[in-house]
Amino acid sequence: MSSSSSPKYTAAAWVLLALLPVLLTGCWSRVEINDRAFVIAMFVDLTENNQIEVTLGFPEPNKISSQSGTASTGDKPPYVTITEKGINLSDAVQNMQSNLSRQIFWGQIKVIVIGAELAKQGIRPLLDFVSRNPILPLKTFVLTTSGKAKDLANFPTHVEKFPSEVFRELANRQTILDTSIRNLMMAQDYSKAGITAIVDPGRGTENGIPIRTDGAALYKDNKLAGTLSKPDMRGAMWLMNRMEEAIITLHSPTDALPVSIHIQRTRTDVKPTLEQGWPVYKVQVQFVSIVNASDSDINLKDSKQIHALETVAADQIKQRIRKAFDKSRQLKADVFQLASYLEWYYPDQWNQFKPEWDQIYSEKVKLDIEIKPTIYTTGALKNHPRESR
């Protein structure tokens, strides 16, 4: 190496050494965890003067025991809710942020609850807000309430630490429809129709106001268009392959007395076909269950009577699926995203149907439902106790 090039290499080395401390500083835009306010739930309402009212739920770490994971002693819950209004969702959140000492962080949010008035006017602004917030998880559950969402922000909890945990566990266990932001965003590619569970305040107890599940909300063009009863919501869950475990009470085929079965495993397969040029969806539902309780004199060791009970179960589930589907057809709202199956299997036909899909869905689409039940009688008595009296 020539002596003339040494100064150049020496200068470059000094520049690199000067830059090393910069590389050790980490992310310049980072926010320390102690400077963040972690949103765990959002409740969105429409006020009488058409403003957006947002209620956010935040955990209070100083009120949570780090050892037991439960709330520390005291009457106050380990979370706090803050409400603010604005001309739109972003404005309301910004108004709230201006009064907080910590930066609002959306990465831990679990649930969004939509108030009835906002649902009727339309949830497009909510979806727009979410789509512009890359930190907010797409798996966040979305629920609708029949009244004000704010009324669900502070109901008392006895098992979970936060109200949001109650909603999340109900959805995770698929006790209710587990509709997520992702589901509603995907619906924008088709008919802008969706379905969410309805949760409402309970009727009151000595310990406060618990919640109750109250069926499902049906959206068309991102607006609340109708509802399903709780049994019909179950039919929707069967059709959407969202059912995991459930208790179903049947009328015994021998004496019409109650027999309860515990659904343990389920699977729903949906495949479209074209008959006379129009979509027909082959829906096959399979489930495995055990007899959970019986007031009937049905002989649970008799294969013929068990088969008859399976037929009763199949008829009930088929009826619930049919009622949920028929309700969506009346509203011209493909809340089950059946269009997505058609696009996958018959893309050319879907492109033809797409401009008039709402009308075609309402008038031409049919379901061909097949239920394949299996009922086991583990732990069953040979005879009903009444017979030995």
Coordinates of C-alpha atoms in Angstrom, one line a residue:
M1 CA 0.0 0.0 0.0
S2 CA 1.4 3.4 -0.9
S3 CA 2.0 6.1 1.7
S4 CA -0.2 8.5 -0.3
S5 CA -3.3 6.4 0.3
S6 CA -2.8 6.0 4.0
P7 CA -4.4 9.4 5.0
K8 CA -7.6 8.5 3.0
Y9 CA -8.0 5.2 4.9
T10 CA -7.2 6.9 8.2
A11 CA -9.9 9.5 7.5
A12 CA -12.4 6.8 6.6
A13 CA -11.7 4.9 9.8
W14 CA -12.2 8.0 11.9
V15 CA -15.6 8.7 10.2
L16 CA -16.7 5.1 10.9
L17 CA -15.7 5.4 14.5
A18 CA -17.7 8.6 14.8
L19 CA -20.8 6.9 13.4
L20 CA -20.7 3.9 15.8
P21 CA -22.3 5.7 18.7
V22 CA -25.2 6.6 16.4
L23 CA -25.8 2.9 15.6
L24 CA -26.0 2.2 19.3
T25 CA -28.8 4.6 20.1
G26 CA -31.6 2.3 18.9
C27 CA -34.8 3.6 17.3
W28 CA -35.0 7.4 17.4
S29 CA -38.8 7.3 17.3
R30 CA -39.2 4.8 20.1
V31 CA -41.5 5.5 23.0
E32 CA -40.6 4.0 26.4
I33 CA -43.1 1.6 27.8
N34 CA -43.7 3.8 30.8
D35 CA -44.8 6.6 28.5
R36 CA -47.5 4.6 26.8
A37 CA -51.2 4.2 27.6
F38 CA -52.2 0.7 26.4
V39 CA -55.7 0.6 25.0
I40 CA -57.4 -2.7 25.7
A41 CA -61.0 -1.9 24.6
M42 CA -62.7 0.8 22.5
F43 CA -66.4 1.7 22.7
V44 CA -67.7 3.9 19.9
D45 CA -71.1 5.8 19.9
L46 CA -72.9 8.4 17.9
T47 CA -74.2 11.4 19.9
E48 CA -77.5 13.2 19.3
N49 CA -75.7 16.0 17.5
N50 CA -73.9 13.5 15.2
Q51 CA -70.6 13.7 17.0
I52 CA -68.5 10.6 17.6
E53 CA -68.1 9.6 21.2
V54 CA -65.1 7.3 22.0
T55 CA -64.5 5.5 25.3
L56 CA -61.2 3.8 25.7
G57 CA -60.3 1.4 28.4
F58 CA -56.8 1.3 29.8
P59 CA -55.2 -1.0 32.5
E60 CA -53.7 0.6 35.5
P61 CA -50.5 -1.4 36.3
N62 CA -50.1 0.0 39.8
K63 CA -53.4 -1.7 40.7
I64 CA -52.5 -5.1 39.4
S65 CA -50.5 -7.6 41.6
S66 CA -47.4 -8.7 39.6
Q67 CA -47.3 -11.9 41.6
S68 CA -50.9 -13.2 41.5
G69 CA -52.0 -11.5 38.3
T70 CA -55.2 -10.4 40.0
A71 CA -56.4 -7.1 41.1
S72 CA -54.8 -5.6 44.2
T73 CA -56.7 -5.1 47.3
G74 CA -59.2 -2.2 47.2
D75 CA -62.6 -1.4 45.8
K76 CA -61.4 0.2 42.6
P77 CA -60.9 -2.1 39.5
P78 CA -57.5 -2.3 37.9
Y79 CA -58.6 -0.3 34.8
V80 CA -59.8 3.1 33.9
T81 CA -62.0 4.4 31.1
I82 CA -61.8 7.8 29.4
T83 CA -64.5 9.3 27.2
E84 CA -64.0 12.1 24.6
K85 CA -66.0 13.4 21.7
G86 CA -65.1 14.8 18.2
I87 CA -66.4 15.5 14.8
N88 CA -65.0 12.1 13.7
L89 CA -63.2 9.2 15.3
S90 CA -59.7 10.6 14.7
D91 CA -60.7 13.9 16.2
A92 CA -62.2 12.3 19.3
V93 CA -59.0 10.3 19.8
Q94 CA -56.8 13.3 19.3
N95 CA -58.9 15.3 21.8
M96 CA -58.3 12.5 24.3
Q97 CA -54.6 12.3 23.6
S98 CA -54.2 16.1 24.2
N99 CA -55.4 15.5 27.8
L100 CA -53.2 12.4 28.5
S101 CA -49.7 12.4 29.8
R102 CA -49.0 9.1 28.0
Q103 CA -49.1 8.3 24.3
I104 CA -52.1 6.2 23.3
F105 CA -50.9 2.8 22.0
W106 CA -53.2 0.5 20.0
G107 CA -51.1 -2.7 19.8
Q108 CA -52.8 -4.4 22.7
I109 CA -56.5 -3.7 22.0
K110 CA -58.7 -6.7 22.3
V111 CA -62.2 -5.6 21.4
I112 CA -64.2 -2.8 19.8
V113 CA -67.9 -2.4 20.7
I114 CA -70.2 -0.4 18.3
G115 CA -73.2 1.5 19.7
A116 CA -76.6 1.1 18.0
E117 CA -76.9 4.6 16.6
L118 CA -73.5 4.5 15.0
A119 CA -74.2 1.0 13.6
K120 CA -77.4 2.4 12.0
Q121 CA -75.6 5.4 10.4
G122 CA -72.7 3.2 9.3
I123 CA -69.3 1.8 10.4
R124 CA -67.4 2.9 7.4
P125 CA -65.6 5.7 9.4
L126 CA -64.5 3.1 12.0
L127 CA -63.1 0.8 9.3
D128 CA -61.3 3.7 7.7
F129 CA -59.8 4.6 11.0
V130 CA -58.6 1.0 11.6
S131 CA -57.2 0.7 8.1
R132 CA -55.1 3.8 8.6
N133 CA -53.7 2.5 11.9
P134 CA -51.2 -0.2 11.2
I135 CA -50.5 -0.9 14.8
L136 CA -54.1 -1.9 15.6
P137 CA -54.3 -5.7 15.3
L138 CA -56.6 -7.0 12.6
K139 CA -57.6 -9.9 15.0
T140 CA -59.4 -7.4 17.3
F141 CA -62.9 -8.6 18.0
V142 CA -65.8 -6.4 16.9
L143 CA -69.2 -6.5 18.7
T144 CA -72.4 -4.5 18.5
T145 CA -74.7 -3.5 21.3
S146 CA -78.4 -2.5 21.2
G147 CA -77.9 0.6 23.1
K148 CA -74.9 2.8 23.9
A149 CA -71.5 1.1 23.7
K150 CA -70.3 3.3 26.6
D151 CA -72.7 1.5 28.9
L152 CA -70.6 -1.7 28.5
A153 CA -67.3 -0.1 29.4
N154 CA -67.5 -0.4 33.1
F155 CA -69.7 -3.5 34.0
P156 CA -68.3 -5.3 37.1
T157 CA -66.1 -8.3 36.5
H158 CA -65.7 -11.1 39.0
V159 CA -63.3 -13.6 37.2
E160 CA -61.5 -11.5 34.6
K161 CA -59.5 -8.4 35.4
F162 CA -60.9 -6.3 32.7
P163 CA -64.3 -6.1 30.9
S164 CA -62.5 -6.6 27.6
E165 CA -61.3 -10.0 28.8
V166 CA -64.9 -11.1 29.2
F167 CA -65.7 -10.2 25.6
R168 CA -62.5 -11.8 24.3
E169 CA -63.1 -15.1 26.2
L170 CA -66.6 -15.3 24.9
A171 CA -65.4 -14.9 21.4
N172 CA -62.3 -17.2 21.8
R173 CA -64.5 -20.0 23.2
Q174 CA -66.9 -19.2 20.3
T175 CA -69.8 -18.8 22.7
I176 CA -70.6 -15.8 20.4
L177 CA -69.6 -14.9 16.9
D178 CA -65.9 -14.1 16.9
T179 CA -66.0 -11.5 14.1
S180 CA -62.7 -9.6 13.8
I181 CA -61.6 -6.4 12.1
R182 CA -60.0 -8.7 9.4
N183 CA -63.4 -10.2 8.6
L184 CA -65.1 -6.9 8.2
M185 CA -62.3 -5.6 6.0
M186 CA -62.4 -8.6 3.8
A187 CA -66.1 -8.1 3.3
Q188 CA -65.4 -4.8 1.6
D189 CA -64.3 -6.7 -1.5
Y190 CA -67.7 -8.1 -1.9
S191 CA -71.1 -6.7 -0.8
K192 CA -69.9 -4.7 2.3
A193 CA -72.0 -7.0 4.4
G194 CA -71.0 -8.4 7.7
I195 CA -72.2 -10.0 10.9
T196 CA -71.2 -9.5 14.5
A197 CA -72.4 -10.7 17.9
I198 CA -74.7 -8.5 20.0
V199 CA -73.9 -7.9 23.6
D200 CA -76.0 -5.9 26.0
P201 CA -76.1 -4.9 29.6
G202 CA -77.8 -7.5 31.8
R203 CA -81.0 -6.9 33.7
G204 CA -79.1 -6.3 37.0
T205 CA -78.0 -8.3 40.0
E206 CA -77.0 -7.5 43.5
N207 CA -73.4 -7.2 42.4
G208 CA -73.9 -4.9 39.5
I209 CA -74.9 -5.1 35.8
P210 CA -73.4 -8.1 34.0
I211 CA -73.6 -8.6 30.2
R212 CA -75.8 -10.9 28.2
T213 CA -75.3 -12.1 24.6
D214 CA -78.3 -11.1 22.5
G215 CA -78.0 -12.7 19.0
A216 CA -76.3 -11.1 16.0
A217 CA -76.2 -7.9 14.1
L218 CA -76.4 -8.0 10.3
Y219 CA -74.7 -5.3 8.3
K220 CA -75.4 -4.3 4.7
D221 CA -73.4 -1.6 3.0
N222 CA -71.6 -1.2 6.3
K223 CA -74.9 -0.2 8.0
L224 CA -77.0 -2.2 10.6
A225 CA -79.8 -3.7 8.6
G226 CA -81.3 -6.4 10.8
T227 CA -80.7 -8.8 13.7
L228 CA -80.7 -12.5 14.4
S229 CA -82.1 -14.2 17.6
K230 CA -79.7 -16.1 19.7
P231 CA -80.7 -19.5 18.3
D232 CA -80.5 -18.2 14.8
M233 CA -77.0 -16.8 15.6
R234 CA -76.1 -20.3 16.3
G235 CA -77.3 -21.3 12.9
A236 CA -75.0 -18.6 11.4
M237 CA -72.1 -20.0 13.4
W238 CA -72.7 -23.5 12.0
L239 CA -72.8 -22.1 8.4
M240 CA -69.6 -20.1 9.0
N241 CA -67.7 -23.1 10.6
R242 CA -67.5 -21.0 13.8
M243 CA -69.1 -23.6 16.1
E244 CA -66.8 -25.5 18.4
E245 CA -68.6 -26.6 21.5
A246 CA -72.2 -26.2 22.5
I247 CA -75.0 -27.7 24.5
I248 CA -78.1 -28.4 22.4
T249 CA -81.4 -29.5 24.0
L250 CA -83.6 -31.7 21.8
H251 CA -87.1 -33.2 22.1
S252 CA -86.7 -36.9 22.5
P253 CA -88.1 -38.9 19.6
T254 CA -89.7 -41.3 22.0
D255 CA -91.7 -39.0 24.4
A256 CA -90.7 -35.4 23.4
L257 CA -89.0 -34.9 26.8
P258 CA -85.7 -32.9 26.9
V259 CA -82.4 -34.6 26.0
S260 CA -79.3 -32.4 26.0
I261 CA -76.2 -33.2 23.9
H262 CA -72.8 -31.7 24.3
I263 CA -71.3 -30.9 20.9
Q264 CA -67.5 -31.6 21.1
R265 CA -66.2 -31.5 17.5
T266 CA -67.6 -29.9 14.4
R267 CA -66.7 -29.2 10.8
T268 CA -68.6 -27.3 8.1
D269 CA -67.6 -27.5 4.5
V270 CA -69.1 -25.2 1.9
K271 CA -68.7 -25.8 -1.9
P272 CA -70.6 -23.9 -4.6
T273 CA -72.0 -25.5 -7.8
L274 CA -73.9 -24.1 -10.7
E275 CA -77.4 -25.4 -11.4
Q276 CA -79.2 -24.0 -14.4
G277 CA -76.7 -21.2 -14.3
W278 CA -77.3 -20.1 -10.7
P279 CA -75.3 -20.7 -7.6
V280 CA -76.2 -23.6 -5.2
Y281 CA -74.0 -24.1 -2.2
K282 CA -73.5 -27.6 -0.9
V283 CA -73.2 -27.2 2.9
Q284 CA -72.0 -30.3 4.8
V285 CA -72.0 -30.2 8.6
Q286 CA -70.4 -32.9 10.7
F287 CA -70.4 -33.1 14.4
V288 CA -69.6 -35.5 17.3
S289 CA -71.4 -35.2 20.6
I290 CA -72.3 -37.0 23.7
V291 CA -75.5 -37.2 25.7
N292 CA -75.2 -34.6 28.4
A293 CA -78.5 -35.1 30.2
S294 CA -81.8 -36.8 29.6
D295 CA -85.3 -36.5 31.1
S296 CA -86.6 -38.9 28.5
D297 CA -87.3 -42.7 28.6
I298 CA -85.2 -43.1 25.4
N299 CA -83.1 -46.2 25.5
L300 CA -79.6 -44.9 24.9
K301 CA -78.3 -48.4 24.3
D302 CA -80.7 -48.9 21.3
S303 CA -78.9 -47.9 18.1
K304 CA -82.3 -47.2 16.4
Q305 CA -83.4 -44.8 19.0
I306 CA -80.0 -43.1 19.0
H307 CA -80.3 -42.8 15.2
A308 CA -83.7 -41.2 15.7
L309 CA -82.2 -38.8 18.2
E310 CA -79.4 -37.9 15.6
T311 CA -82.1 -37.1 13.1
V312 CA -83.8 -34.8 15.5
A313 CA -80.5 -33.0 16.1
A314 CA -79.8 -32.8 12.4
D315 CA -83.3 -31.3 11.7
Q316 CA -82.8 -28.7 14.4
I317 CA -79.4 -27.5 13.2
K318 CA -80.6 -27.5 9.6
Q319 CA -83.6 -25.3 10.6
R320 CA -81.3 -22.9 12.4
I321 CA -78.9 -22.6 9.4
R322 CA -81.9 -22.1 7.1
K323 CA -83.4 -19.3 9.2
A324 CA -80.1 -17.4 9.4
F325 CA -79.6 -17.7 5.7
D326 CA -83.2 -16.7 4.8
K327 CA -82.9 -13.6 7.0
S328 CA -79.8 -12.5 5.2
R329 CA -81.5 -13.1 1.8
Q330 CA -84.4 -10.9 2.9
L331 CA -81.9 -8.1 3.6
K332 CA -80.0 -8.8 0.4
A333 CA -76.9 -9.0 2.5
D334 CA -74.3 -11.7 1.9
V335 CA -73.1 -11.6 5.5
F336 CA -71.7 -15.2 5.2
Q337 CA -69.4 -14.1 2.4
L338 CA -70.6 -16.9 0.1
A339 CA -69.4 -14.8 -2.8
S340 CA -65.8 -15.6 -1.8
Y341 CA -66.4 -19.3 -2.5
L342 CA -67.9 -18.5 -5.9
E343 CA -65.0 -16.3 -6.8
W344 CA -62.6 -19.1 -5.8
Y345 CA -64.3 -21.9 -7.7
Y346 CA -66.0 -20.1 -10.6
P347 CA -64.1 -16.8 -11.2
D348 CA -65.6 -16.1 -14.6
Q349 CA -69.1 -16.6 -13.4
W350 CA -68.4 -14.5 -10.3
N351 CA -67.3 -11.6 -12.5
Q352 CA -70.7 -11.8 -14.3
F353 CA -72.6 -12.0 -11.1
K354 CA -70.7 -9.3 -9.2
P355 CA -72.5 -6.2 -10.4
E356 CA -75.9 -7.6 -9.4
W357 CA -74.8 -9.9 -6.6
D358 CA -77.1 -8.5 -3.9
Q359 CA -80.1 -9.1 -6.1
I360 CA -78.9 -12.6 -7.2
Y361 CA -78.1 -13.5 -3.6
S362 CA -81.6 -12.6 -2.6
E363 CA -83.5 -14.3 -5.4
K364 CA -81.3 -17.0 -6.9
V365 CA -78.8 -18.4 -4.4
K366 CA -79.8 -21.6 -2.7
L367 CA -78.4 -23.9 0.0
D368 CA -78.3 -27.6 -0.1
I369 CA -77.7 -28.6 3.6
E370 CA -76.5 -32.0 4.7
I371 CA -76.0 -32.7 8.4
K372 CA -74.0 -35.8 9.5
P373 CA -74.4 -36.1 13.3
T374 CA -72.7 -38.7 15.6
I375 CA -74.1 -39.0 19.1
Y376 CA -72.3 -41.2 21.7
T377 CA -73.8 -42.2 25.0
T378 CA -70.7 -42.4 27.3
G379 CA -71.8 -42.6 30.9
A380 CA -75.5 -43.2 30.1
L381 CA -77.7 -45.2 32.4
K382 CA -79.4 -48.2 30.9
N383 CA -82.8 -47.0 32.1
H384 CA -84.1 -43.6 33.1
P385 CA -84.3 -43.3 36.9
R386 CA -88.1 -42.9 36.7
E387 CA -88.4 -46.4 35.5
S388 CA -87.0 -47.9 38.7
R389 CA -89.4 -46.0 41.0

